Coordinates of C-alpha atoms and ligand atoms in Angstrom, one line a residue:
A1 CA -25.4 12.3 -9.0
G2 CA -25.1 9.8 -11.9
R3 CA -21.3 9.8 -11.5
F4 CA -21.4 8.0 -8.2
S5 CA -23.7 5.0 -8.5
A6 CA -23.8 2.3 -5.9
T7 CA -21.6 0.1 -8.0
E8 CA -18.7 2.5 -7.4
Q9 CA -18.3 1.2 -3.9
H10 CA -15.5 -0.9 -5.1
G11 CA -14.4 1.7 -7.6
S12 CA -10.7 1.5 -7.2
N13 CA -10.5 -2.3 -7.7
V14 CA -12.6 -2.1 -10.8
R15 CA -10.6 0.8 -12.1
R16 CA -7.3 -1.0 -11.5
K17 CA -8.4 -4.1 -13.2
A18 CA -9.7 -2.1 -16.0
G19 CA -6.3 -0.7 -16.6
I20 CA -7.3 2.8 -15.7
L21 CA -5.5 2.8 -12.4
P22 CA -1.8 2.4 -12.7
S23 CA 0.2 -0.8 -12.0
L24 CA 1.7 -1.5 -8.6
E25 CA 5.1 -0.6 -10.0
D26 CA 3.7 2.8 -11.1
L27 CA 2.0 3.4 -7.8
L28 CA 5.3 2.7 -6.0
F29 CA 7.0 5.1 -8.4
Y30 CA 4.5 7.9 -7.7
T31 CA 4.7 7.2 -4.0
I32 CA 8.4 7.6 -3.8
A33 CA 8.9 10.2 -6.5
E34 CA 6.6 12.7 -4.7
G35 CA 5.8 14.6 -7.9
Q36 CA 9.3 14.4 -9.5
E37 CA 10.0 12.9 -12.9
K38 CA 12.7 10.8 -11.6
I39 CA 13.8 9.0 -8.5
P40 CA 17.4 9.4 -7.5
A41 CA 18.8 6.0 -6.4
H42 CA 19.6 7.2 -2.9
K43 CA 16.1 8.5 -2.4
F44 CA 14.8 5.0 -3.2
T45 CA 17.2 3.3 -0.8
T46 CA 16.5 5.8 2.0
A47 CA 12.7 5.4 1.6
L48 CA 13.3 1.6 1.6
K49 CA 15.3 1.7 4.8
A50 CA 12.6 3.8 6.5
T51 CA 10.2 0.8 6.1
G52 CA 12.7 -1.3 8.0
L53 CA 13.9 -3.3 5.0
R54 CA 17.6 -3.6 4.3
T55 CA 19.1 -3.3 0.9
G56 CA 21.0 -6.5 1.7
D57 CA 17.8 -8.4 2.4
P58 CA 17.9 -11.7 0.5
R59 CA 14.3 -11.2 -0.5
L60 CA 15.4 -8.0 -2.5
K61 CA 18.3 -9.6 -4.3
E62 CA 16.9 -9.3 -7.8
C63 CA 15.8 -5.7 -7.2
M64 CA 19.2 -4.6 -5.9
E65 CA 21.1 -6.4 -8.6
M66 CA 19.0 -4.8 -11.3
L67 CA 19.3 -1.4 -9.6
K68 CA 23.1 -1.7 -9.8
V69 CA 23.1 -2.7 -13.4
T70 CA 20.6 0.0 -14.4
L71 CA 22.3 2.8 -12.6
K72 CA 25.4 2.2 -14.7
T73 CA 23.3 3.1 -17.8
T74 CA 22.1 6.4 -16.4
S75 CA 24.1 9.7 -16.3
D76 CA 22.5 11.1 -13.2
G77 CA 22.0 8.1 -11.0
A78 CA 18.2 8.6 -11.2
L79 CA 15.4 6.4 -12.4
D80 CA 12.5 7.4 -14.5
R81 CA 9.3 5.5 -14.4
H82 CA 10.4 3.0 -17.0
L83 CA 13.7 2.2 -15.4
F84 CA 12.2 2.1 -11.9
K85 CA 9.7 -0.5 -13.0
K86 CA 12.5 -2.6 -14.4
C87 CA 14.3 -2.5 -11.1
V88 CA 11.4 -3.2 -8.8
Q89 CA 9.2 -5.6 -10.7
S90 CA 10.9 -8.9 -9.4
N91 CA 10.2 -7.9 -5.8
I92 CA 7.1 -5.8 -6.2
V93 CA 5.0 -7.8 -3.8
L94 CA 7.4 -7.3 -0.8
L95 CA 8.0 -3.7 -1.8
T96 CA 4.4 -2.9 -2.0
Q97 CA 3.7 -4.4 1.3
A98 CA 6.5 -2.4 2.8
F99 CA 5.4 1.0 1.4
R100 CA 1.7 0.2 2.1
K101 CA 2.7 -0.1 5.7
K102 CA 1.5 -3.7 5.8
F103 CA 4.4 -4.9 8.0
V104 CA 3.9 -5.8 11.6
I105 CA 5.4 -2.5 12.8
P106 CA 3.9 -0.1 10.3
D107 CA 5.6 3.0 11.6
F108 CA 9.0 1.5 11.8
Q109 CA 11.0 4.8 12.1
S110 CA 9.2 6.0 15.2
F111 CA 9.5 2.6 16.8
S112 CA 13.2 2.5 16.1
A113 CA 13.5 6.0 17.7
H114 CA 11.9 4.6 20.8
I115 CA 14.3 1.6 20.8
D116 CA 17.2 4.1 20.5
E117 CA 15.9 5.9 23.6
L118 CA 15.7 2.7 25.6
Y119 CA 19.2 1.8 24.4
E120 CA 20.6 5.2 25.6
N121 CA 18.8 4.9 28.9
A122 CA 20.4 1.5 29.7
K123 CA 23.8 2.7 28.4
N124 CA 24.3 4.9 31.4
M125 CA 24.2 1.9 33.8
S126 CA 27.5 1.0 35.2
G127 CA 26.9 -2.0 37.6
G128 CA 27.7 -5.6 37.1
Q129 CA 30.8 -7.8 36.5
V130 CA 32.1 -9.2 33.3
A131 CA 32.5 -13.0 33.6
D132 CA 36.2 -13.8 34.1
Y133 CA 36.3 -17.6 34.6
I134 CA 37.9 -17.9 31.2
P135 CA 40.2 -15.4 29.5
Q136 CA 38.0 -15.3 26.3
L137 CA 35.2 -13.7 28.3
A138 CA 37.3 -11.6 30.7
R139 CA 38.8 -9.7 27.8
F140 CA 35.5 -8.0 26.8
S141 CA 35.1 -4.3 27.7
P142 CA 32.3 -3.6 30.2
D143 CA 31.3 -0.7 27.9
L144 CA 30.1 -2.9 25.0
W145 CA 26.4 -2.6 24.5
A146 CA 24.2 -3.5 21.6
V147 CA 20.6 -4.1 20.7
A148 CA 19.5 -5.6 17.4
L149 CA 16.0 -6.5 16.3
C150 CA 14.3 -8.3 13.4
T151 CA 10.6 -8.4 13.0
V152 CA 8.6 -11.3 11.6
D153 CA 8.4 -9.3 8.3
G154 CA 12.2 -8.9 8.3
Q155 CA 12.3 -5.2 9.4
R156 CA 15.7 -4.6 10.9
H157 CA 17.0 -2.1 13.4
T158 CA 20.3 -2.1 15.2
V159 CA 22.0 0.2 17.7
G160 CA 25.4 0.1 19.4
D161 CA 28.1 -2.6 19.0
T162 CA 26.0 -4.9 16.9
K163 CA 28.7 -6.3 14.7
V164 CA 31.1 -7.5 17.4
P165 CA 31.2 -11.4 17.6
F166 CA 30.5 -13.0 21.0
C167 CA 29.7 -16.5 22.1
L168 CA 26.1 -17.7 22.5
Q169 CA 27.0 -19.6 25.7
S170 CA 23.7 -20.5 27.4
C171 CA 21.7 -18.6 24.7
V172 CA 22.2 -21.7 22.6
K173 CA 20.2 -23.8 25.0
P174 CA 16.8 -22.9 23.6
L175 CA 18.1 -23.4 20.1
K176 CA 19.3 -26.9 20.6
Y177 CA 16.2 -27.8 22.5
A178 CA 14.2 -26.5 19.6
I179 CA 16.3 -28.6 17.2
A180 CA 15.8 -31.7 19.4
V181 CA 12.0 -31.3 19.4
H182 CA 12.0 -30.5 15.7
D183 CA 13.9 -33.8 15.0
H184 CA 12.2 -36.1 17.5
G185 CA 9.0 -34.5 18.8
T186 CA 8.1 -33.3 22.2
E187 CA 7.2 -36.7 23.7
Y188 CA 10.6 -38.3 22.9
V189 CA 12.7 -35.4 24.1
H190 CA 10.8 -35.2 27.4
R191 CA 11.4 -38.8 28.1
F192 CA 14.8 -37.5 29.0
I193 CA 14.2 -34.0 30.3
G194 CA 11.6 -32.3 32.5
K195 CA 9.6 -29.1 31.9
E196 CA 9.7 -27.5 35.4
P197 CA 11.8 -24.6 36.6
S198 CA 14.4 -26.1 38.9
G199 CA 14.5 -23.4 41.5
L200 CA 18.2 -24.0 41.6
R201 CA 21.3 -22.5 40.0
F202 CA 21.7 -23.4 36.4
N203 CA 24.8 -25.6 36.9
K204 CA 23.6 -27.4 40.0
L205 CA 24.4 -31.1 40.3
F206 CA 20.8 -32.1 40.8
L207 CA 18.0 -34.1 39.1
N208 CA 14.3 -34.1 39.6
E209 CA 12.3 -36.9 41.4
E210 CA 12.3 -39.0 38.3
D211 CA 16.1 -38.7 38.0
K212 CA 15.8 -36.4 34.9
P213 CA 17.2 -32.9 34.5
H214 CA 14.6 -30.4 35.5
N215 CA 14.5 -28.6 32.1
P216 CA 16.5 -28.0 28.9
M217 CA 17.5 -24.5 30.0
V218 CA 19.8 -25.6 32.8
N219 CA 23.2 -27.3 32.2
A220 CA 22.1 -30.8 33.0
G221 CA 19.1 -30.6 30.7
A222 CA 21.1 -28.9 28.0
I223 CA 23.8 -31.6 28.2
V224 CA 21.2 -34.3 27.7
C225 CA 19.7 -32.3 24.9
T226 CA 23.0 -32.1 23.2
S227 CA 23.0 -35.9 23.0
L228 CA 19.8 -35.8 21.0
I229 CA 20.9 -33.5 18.2
K230 CA 23.2 -34.0 15.3
V231 CA 23.2 -31.3 12.6
M232 CA 24.8 -27.9 12.9
N233 CA 23.6 -26.2 9.7
F234 CA 20.5 -25.4 11.7
M235 CA 22.3 -22.5 13.2
N236 CA 23.1 -20.9 9.8
K237 CA 19.5 -21.4 8.7
L238 CA 18.1 -19.9 11.9
A239 CA 20.3 -16.8 11.3
G240 CA 19.2 -16.4 7.7
N241 CA 22.9 -17.1 6.7
E242 CA 24.1 -14.1 8.6
Y243 CA 27.2 -14.4 10.8
V244 CA 27.6 -17.6 12.7
G245 CA 31.2 -18.5 13.8
F246 CA 33.0 -20.6 16.3
S247 CA 35.5 -19.7 19.0
N248 CA 37.9 -22.6 19.3
A249 CA 39.8 -20.8 22.1
T250 CA 36.5 -20.6 24.1
F251 CA 35.8 -24.2 23.4
Q252 CA 39.3 -25.2 24.8
S253 CA 38.9 -23.0 27.8
E254 CA 35.4 -24.2 28.6
R255 CA 36.6 -27.8 28.4
E256 CA 39.6 -27.1 30.7
S257 CA 37.6 -25.2 33.2
G258 CA 34.5 -27.4 32.9
D259 CA 34.9 -29.5 36.0
R260 CA 31.3 -28.9 37.1
N261 CA 30.0 -29.9 33.7
F262 CA 32.0 -33.0 33.8
A263 CA 30.6 -33.8 37.3
I264 CA 27.1 -33.2 35.9
G265 CA 28.0 -35.4 33.0
Y266 CA 29.1 -38.3 35.1
Y267 CA 26.1 -37.9 37.4
L268 CA 23.8 -38.0 34.3
K269 CA 25.5 -41.1 33.1
E270 CA 25.2 -42.8 36.4
K271 CA 21.5 -42.1 36.5
K272 CA 21.1 -43.3 32.9
C273 CA 19.8 -40.0 31.7
F274 CA 21.2 -40.3 28.1
P275 CA 19.9 -42.4 25.3
E276 CA 21.4 -45.8 25.1
G277 CA 24.9 -46.0 23.5
T278 CA 25.7 -42.3 24.2
D279 CA 29.4 -41.5 24.7
M280 CA 29.1 -39.0 27.5
T281 CA 32.5 -37.3 27.1
S282 CA 32.1 -36.6 23.4
I283 CA 28.6 -35.2 24.2
L284 CA 30.3 -32.9 26.7
D285 CA 32.7 -31.8 24.0
F286 CA 29.8 -31.1 21.8
Y287 CA 28.1 -29.2 24.6
F288 CA 31.2 -27.0 25.1
Q289 CA 31.3 -26.4 21.3
L290 CA 27.7 -25.3 21.2
C291 CA 28.4 -22.8 24.0
S292 CA 31.3 -21.5 21.8
I293 CA 29.2 -20.7 18.8
E294 CA 29.8 -17.1 17.9
V295 CA 27.1 -14.7 16.7
T296 CA 26.8 -10.9 16.4
C297 CA 23.9 -9.1 17.9
E298 CA 22.5 -8.7 14.4
S299 CA 22.7 -12.3 13.3
A300 CA 21.3 -13.5 16.6
S301 CA 18.3 -11.1 16.3
V302 CA 17.4 -13.1 13.1
M303 CA 17.6 -16.3 15.2
A304 CA 15.3 -14.8 17.7
A305 CA 13.0 -13.6 14.9
T306 CA 12.8 -17.1 13.5
L307 CA 11.5 -18.2 17.0
A308 CA 9.1 -15.2 16.9
N309 CA 7.9 -16.3 13.5
G310 CA 6.9 -19.9 14.2
G311 CA 10.1 -21.4 12.9
F312 CA 10.2 -19.6 9.5
C313 CA 13.2 -17.4 9.0
P314 CA 11.8 -14.0 8.2
I315 CA 14.5 -12.9 5.8
T316 CA 14.9 -16.1 3.8
G317 CA 11.3 -17.4 4.2
E318 CA 12.8 -20.8 4.9
R319 CA 11.0 -23.1 7.3
V320 CA 13.7 -24.1 9.8
L321 CA 11.8 -25.4 12.8
S322 CA 8.4 -27.0 13.3
P323 CA 5.8 -24.7 15.0
E324 CA 5.5 -27.4 17.7
A325 CA 9.3 -27.1 18.5
V326 CA 9.1 -23.3 18.6
R327 CA 6.1 -23.3 20.9
D328 CA 7.7 -25.7 23.3
T329 CA 10.8 -23.7 23.3
L330 CA 9.1 -20.4 23.9
S331 CA 7.1 -21.9 26.8
L332 CA 10.3 -23.1 28.5
M333 CA 12.2 -19.9 27.8
H334 CA 9.3 -18.1 29.5
S335 CA 9.4 -20.2 32.6
C336 CA 13.1 -21.1 32.8
G337 CA 15.2 -18.9 30.6
M338 CA 16.7 -16.3 32.9
Y339 CA 18.6 -18.4 35.6
D340 CA 17.2 -17.7 39.1
F341 CA 15.5 -14.5 37.8
S342 CA 13.2 -16.5 35.6
G343 CA 10.1 -16.1 37.7
Q344 CA 10.6 -12.4 38.2
F345 CA 11.4 -11.9 34.5
A346 CA 8.2 -13.8 33.5
F347 CA 6.3 -11.6 35.9
H348 CA 7.7 -8.2 35.0
V349 CA 8.6 -8.6 31.4
G350 CA 6.2 -11.5 30.4
L351 CA 8.2 -12.6 27.4
P352 CA 10.3 -15.7 26.5
A353 CA 14.0 -15.0 26.8
K354 CA 17.3 -16.7 27.4
S355 CA 20.5 -15.2 28.7
G356 CA 24.1 -16.3 28.5
V357 CA 27.3 -15.8 30.5
A358 CA 28.8 -13.7 27.6
G359 CA 26.1 -11.1 28.3
G360 CA 23.6 -11.9 25.6
I361 CA 19.8 -11.9 26.1
L362 CA 17.8 -13.5 23.3
L363 CA 14.3 -12.0 23.6
V364 CA 11.3 -13.0 21.7
V365 CA 8.1 -11.1 21.2
P366 CA 6.0 -13.9 19.7
N367 CA 4.5 -13.1 16.3
V368 CA 6.1 -9.7 16.3
M369 CA 9.9 -9.7 16.5
G370 CA 13.1 -11.2 17.9
I371 CA 15.7 -9.1 19.8
M372 CA 19.2 -9.7 20.9
C373 CA 20.6 -7.5 23.6
W374 CA 24.3 -7.9 24.4
S375 CA 26.4 -6.3 27.1
P376 CA 29.0 -8.2 29.1
P377 CA 28.6 -6.9 32.7
L378 CA 26.3 -9.4 34.6
D379 CA 24.3 -9.0 37.8
K380 CA 24.5 -11.3 40.7
L381 CA 22.2 -13.8 39.1
G382 CA 24.2 -13.9 35.8
N383 CA 22.0 -11.7 33.6
S384 CA 23.3 -8.8 31.6
V385 CA 22.6 -5.6 33.6
R386 CA 21.9 -3.4 30.6
G387 CA 20.0 -6.2 28.9
I388 CA 17.6 -6.6 31.8
Q389 CA 17.1 -2.9 32.0
F390 CA 16.3 -2.7 28.3
C391 CA 13.8 -5.6 28.4
T392 CA 12.0 -4.1 31.4
D393 CA 11.9 -0.6 29.7
L394 CA 10.6 -2.1 26.5
V395 CA 7.6 -3.7 28.2
S396 CA 6.9 -0.5 30.2
L397 CA 6.7 1.4 26.9
C398 CA 5.0 -1.1 24.6
N399 CA 2.2 -3.5 25.3
F400 CA 4.4 -6.6 24.6
H401 CA 3.9 -8.3 28.0
N402 CA 2.2 -11.6 27.4
Y403 CA -0.7 -10.5 29.6
D404 CA -1.0 -6.9 28.5
N405 CA -4.5 -6.5 27.2
L406 CA -4.5 -5.5 23.5
R407 CA -8.0 -4.0 23.5
H408 CA -8.2 -2.0 26.7
F409 CA -4.6 -1.0 27.3
A410 CA -4.3 2.1 29.3
K411 CA -1.2 4.0 28.5
K412 CA 1.1 1.8 26.6
L413 CA 2.2 2.2 23.0
D414 CA 1.0 -0.5 20.5
P415 CA 3.7 -0.4 17.7
R416 CA 1.7 -3.0 15.8
R417 CA -0.8 -0.3 15.0
E418 CA -0.3 2.7 12.8
G419 CA -0.1 5.8 15.0
G420 CA 0.5 3.5 17.9
D421 CA -3.0 3.7 19.3
Q422 CA -5.7 1.3 18.3
R423 CA -8.7 3.0 19.8
E424 CA -9.0 5.8 17.3
S425 CA -11.9 5.6 15.0
F426 CA -11.6 4.8 11.3
L427 CA -12.5 8.3 10.5
S428 CA -9.6 9.8 12.4
R429 CA -7.4 7.1 10.8
C430 CA -8.6 8.3 7.4
L431 CA -7.7 11.9 8.4
T432 CA -4.3 11.0 9.8
F433 CA -3.7 8.9 6.7
V434 CA -4.7 11.8 4.5
D435 CA -2.1 13.9 6.2
Y436 CA 0.5 11.5 4.9
S437 CA -1.0 12.0 1.5
S438 CA 2.3 11.5 -0.3
R439 CA 1.7 7.8 0.5
F440 CA -1.9 7.8 -0.7
A441 CA -1.3 6.0 -3.9
L442 CA -0.6 2.7 -2.2
S443 CA -3.3 2.8 0.4
S444 CA -5.8 0.0 0.2
M445 CA -8.1 1.9 2.5
D446 CA -11.6 2.5 1.3
M447 CA -11.9 6.2 1.6
E448 CA -15.7 6.0 1.4
Q449 CA -16.1 3.9 4.5
R450 CA -18.9 4.9 6.8
D451 CA -19.3 4.9 10.5
Y452 CA -22.4 3.8 12.5
D453 CA -24.0 7.2 11.6
S454 CA -23.3 6.7 7.9
R455 CA -20.7 9.5 8.1
T456 CA -17.7 9.4 5.8
A457 CA -14.3 11.0 6.1
L458 CA -15.5 13.8 3.8
H459 CA -18.3 14.6 6.3
V460 CA -15.8 14.9 9.2
A461 CA -13.3 16.8 7.2
A462 CA -16.0 19.3 6.0
A463 CA -17.4 19.6 9.5
E464 CA -14.0 20.3 11.0
G465 CA -12.9 22.7 8.3
H466 CA -9.9 20.7 6.9
G467 CA -9.9 22.2 3.5
E468 CA -6.8 20.3 2.4
V469 CA -8.3 17.0 3.4
V470 CA -11.5 17.8 1.6
R471 CA -9.6 18.6 -1.6
F472 CA -7.6 15.5 -1.3
L473 CA -10.6 13.2 -0.8
L474 CA -12.4 14.8 -3.7
E475 CA -9.5 15.0 -6.2
A476 CA -7.1 12.3 -5.3
C477 CA -9.4 9.7 -3.9
K478 CA -12.4 10.7 -6.0
V479 CA -14.9 9.9 -3.3
N480 CA -18.5 10.5 -3.7
P481 CA -18.9 14.3 -3.0
V482 CA -22.5 14.1 -1.8
P483 CA -22.9 11.1 0.5
K484 CA -25.8 11.4 3.0
D485 CA -25.4 10.5 6.7
R486 CA -28.1 9.0 8.7
W487 CA -29.8 12.4 9.2
G488 CA -29.6 13.1 5.4
N489 CA -26.8 15.6 5.7
T490 CA -24.1 16.0 3.0
P491 CA -20.6 17.3 3.6
M492 CA -21.8 20.6 2.1
D493 CA -24.5 20.8 4.8
E494 CA -21.7 20.3 7.4
A495 CA -19.4 22.9 6.0
V496 CA -22.3 25.4 5.9
H497 CA -23.5 24.5 9.4
F498 CA -20.1 25.0 10.9
G499 CA -19.3 28.1 8.9
H500 CA -16.2 26.8 7.0
H501 CA -16.4 29.0 4.0
D502 CA -13.2 27.7 2.4
V503 CA -14.6 24.2 2.5
V504 CA -17.9 25.4 1.0
T505 CA -16.0 27.0 -1.8
I506 CA -14.0 23.8 -2.5
L507 CA -17.1 21.7 -2.6
R508 CA -18.9 24.1 -4.8
D509 CA -16.0 24.4 -7.3
H510 CA -15.7 20.7 -7.4
H511 CA -19.3 20.3 -8.2
T512 CA -19.2 23.0 -10.9
K513 CA -16.1 21.4 -12.5
Y514 CA -17.6 17.9 -12.7
S515 CA -21.1 18.7 -13.6
H516 CA -19.7 20.5 -16.7
Q517 CA -16.9 18.4 -18.1
D518 CA -16.5 15.1 -16.4
T519 CA -19.7 13.1 -16.6
G520 CA -18.8 11.7 -19.9
T521 CA -15.1 11.0 -19.6
D522 CA -13.8 8.9 -16.7
K523 CA -16.8 6.8 -16.1
Q524 CA -17.5 6.1 -19.7
N525 CA -13.9 5.1 -20.3
A526 CA -14.0 2.8 -17.3
E527 CA -17.1 1.2 -18.6
K528 CA -15.7 0.9 -22.1
N529 CA -12.6 -0.8 -20.7
L530 CA -14.6 -3.1 -18.6
D531 CA -16.7 -4.1 -21.5
G532 CA -13.5 -4.9 -23.4
M533 CA -12.4 -7.2 -20.6
L534 CA -15.7 -9.1 -20.2
Ligands
LIG1 N1 29.8 -22.5 29.5 C1 29.0 -22.2 30.6 C2 28.6 -23.4 31.4 O1 28.1 -24.4 30.8 C3 27.7 -21.5 30.1 C4 27.3 -20.6 31.1 C5 26.1 -19.8 30.7 O2 26.1 -19.1 29.7 O3 25.1 -19.9 31.5 O4 28.7 -23.5 32.6

């Protein structure tokens, strides 16, 4: 019993500090190598992608550059422990988080598979009309359909036509509102613009009782908002420097066909809605230009993710917008973002979103991820048919609705939790986790945790006859083999009681092995090392 004193509760921390446990780089190596001497480069990148990280992620630049250089020095394209360490050490914190499943969507592969199913489901829809008021929009095929997402930890998934450029159109409205609030603060911006849904079509020539535009998500409000902002490099920062372009042809067409917007502009001018000294026609030009900013589904998903992440771009870590600006923006997207469907969308989907006439829907799951859906055919209210289907399906599947209860959800998936279900006990989590034992090295989970009956994972595994798990807990995790639960029972008592003879044998062999050879090795070394450090 001497081997497992009470001070070993925090055994692994002590042992890592003492240099007995391997470094983070080594742990990562063992985790990915799965018992092999070397890790082939493609195995590393495949494992990396499974966490949701991209090899092109700016946060992994050093690692990827070193990998490229190092691979040239090898004959077989594989990394031994030493070379691997050289490659990963600059980005070890992010990589460790990824492989420890510390990201907001821990089981990213299964979540991505769900997204693909939702994508396929919406793909079959054929209704809706592609906008044709200008040729630049009319030319798009109604079959185009893409979904891209980026989590607040920079995990990426894309499916469909995610690299085709299209114009943000009205999806730019929340972005420029956010920029205006970031630059001037809420109070100043709302001297000029209201915060209420208008209950009217987005391009209606109409102001509220105070002669202000109803909100920044409709044209009148967005035109006034345009007069409040100056800089454009915000767009690049929001997208983490991914694709942001400009369609000059769309700009020209919008201006030529923009009679209604000119009418709104003159009306706003008459009612003195702009800051003093504003040149209304050049503001309209800027408005049309902002509508004509091009993105891809992928780059726009990063913009959405920046909104999901309180204004910090997840893949660059840069602070682009103030948290205040982002909160205001999400609030108004929630109530006013989906044209005359906004109320229903807020009810059924319960997430902030903004759609545009090119078929984009910028969707934000606050604190979790940003999503861009894009498909040109629009329904009668001007929202992408496939996009709406996808958003609705997403919230039926996952508990992402603003008012889904996270503790007592009935049937929905919670992708923020490993295994998707948060109600399971820590013991069953231990056991599931042990099933994925190839990842064990990076777990920070304390395998000696006890439940309210003082039972450990080893008690449960022994009682249920999981021989593999028992062996794993004893040998890999080096847990105390004789913990007592609140009735004084040990795992051996459990195994005997439930007649699991194989488990009895494992426990007995383990006991024999350690009572003979071990008492003087591991522990004494640990203590010696600790002494050296103190
Ligand atoms: N260029 C269009 C307008 O301002 C944008 C329409 C939209 O995406 O809602 O009327």
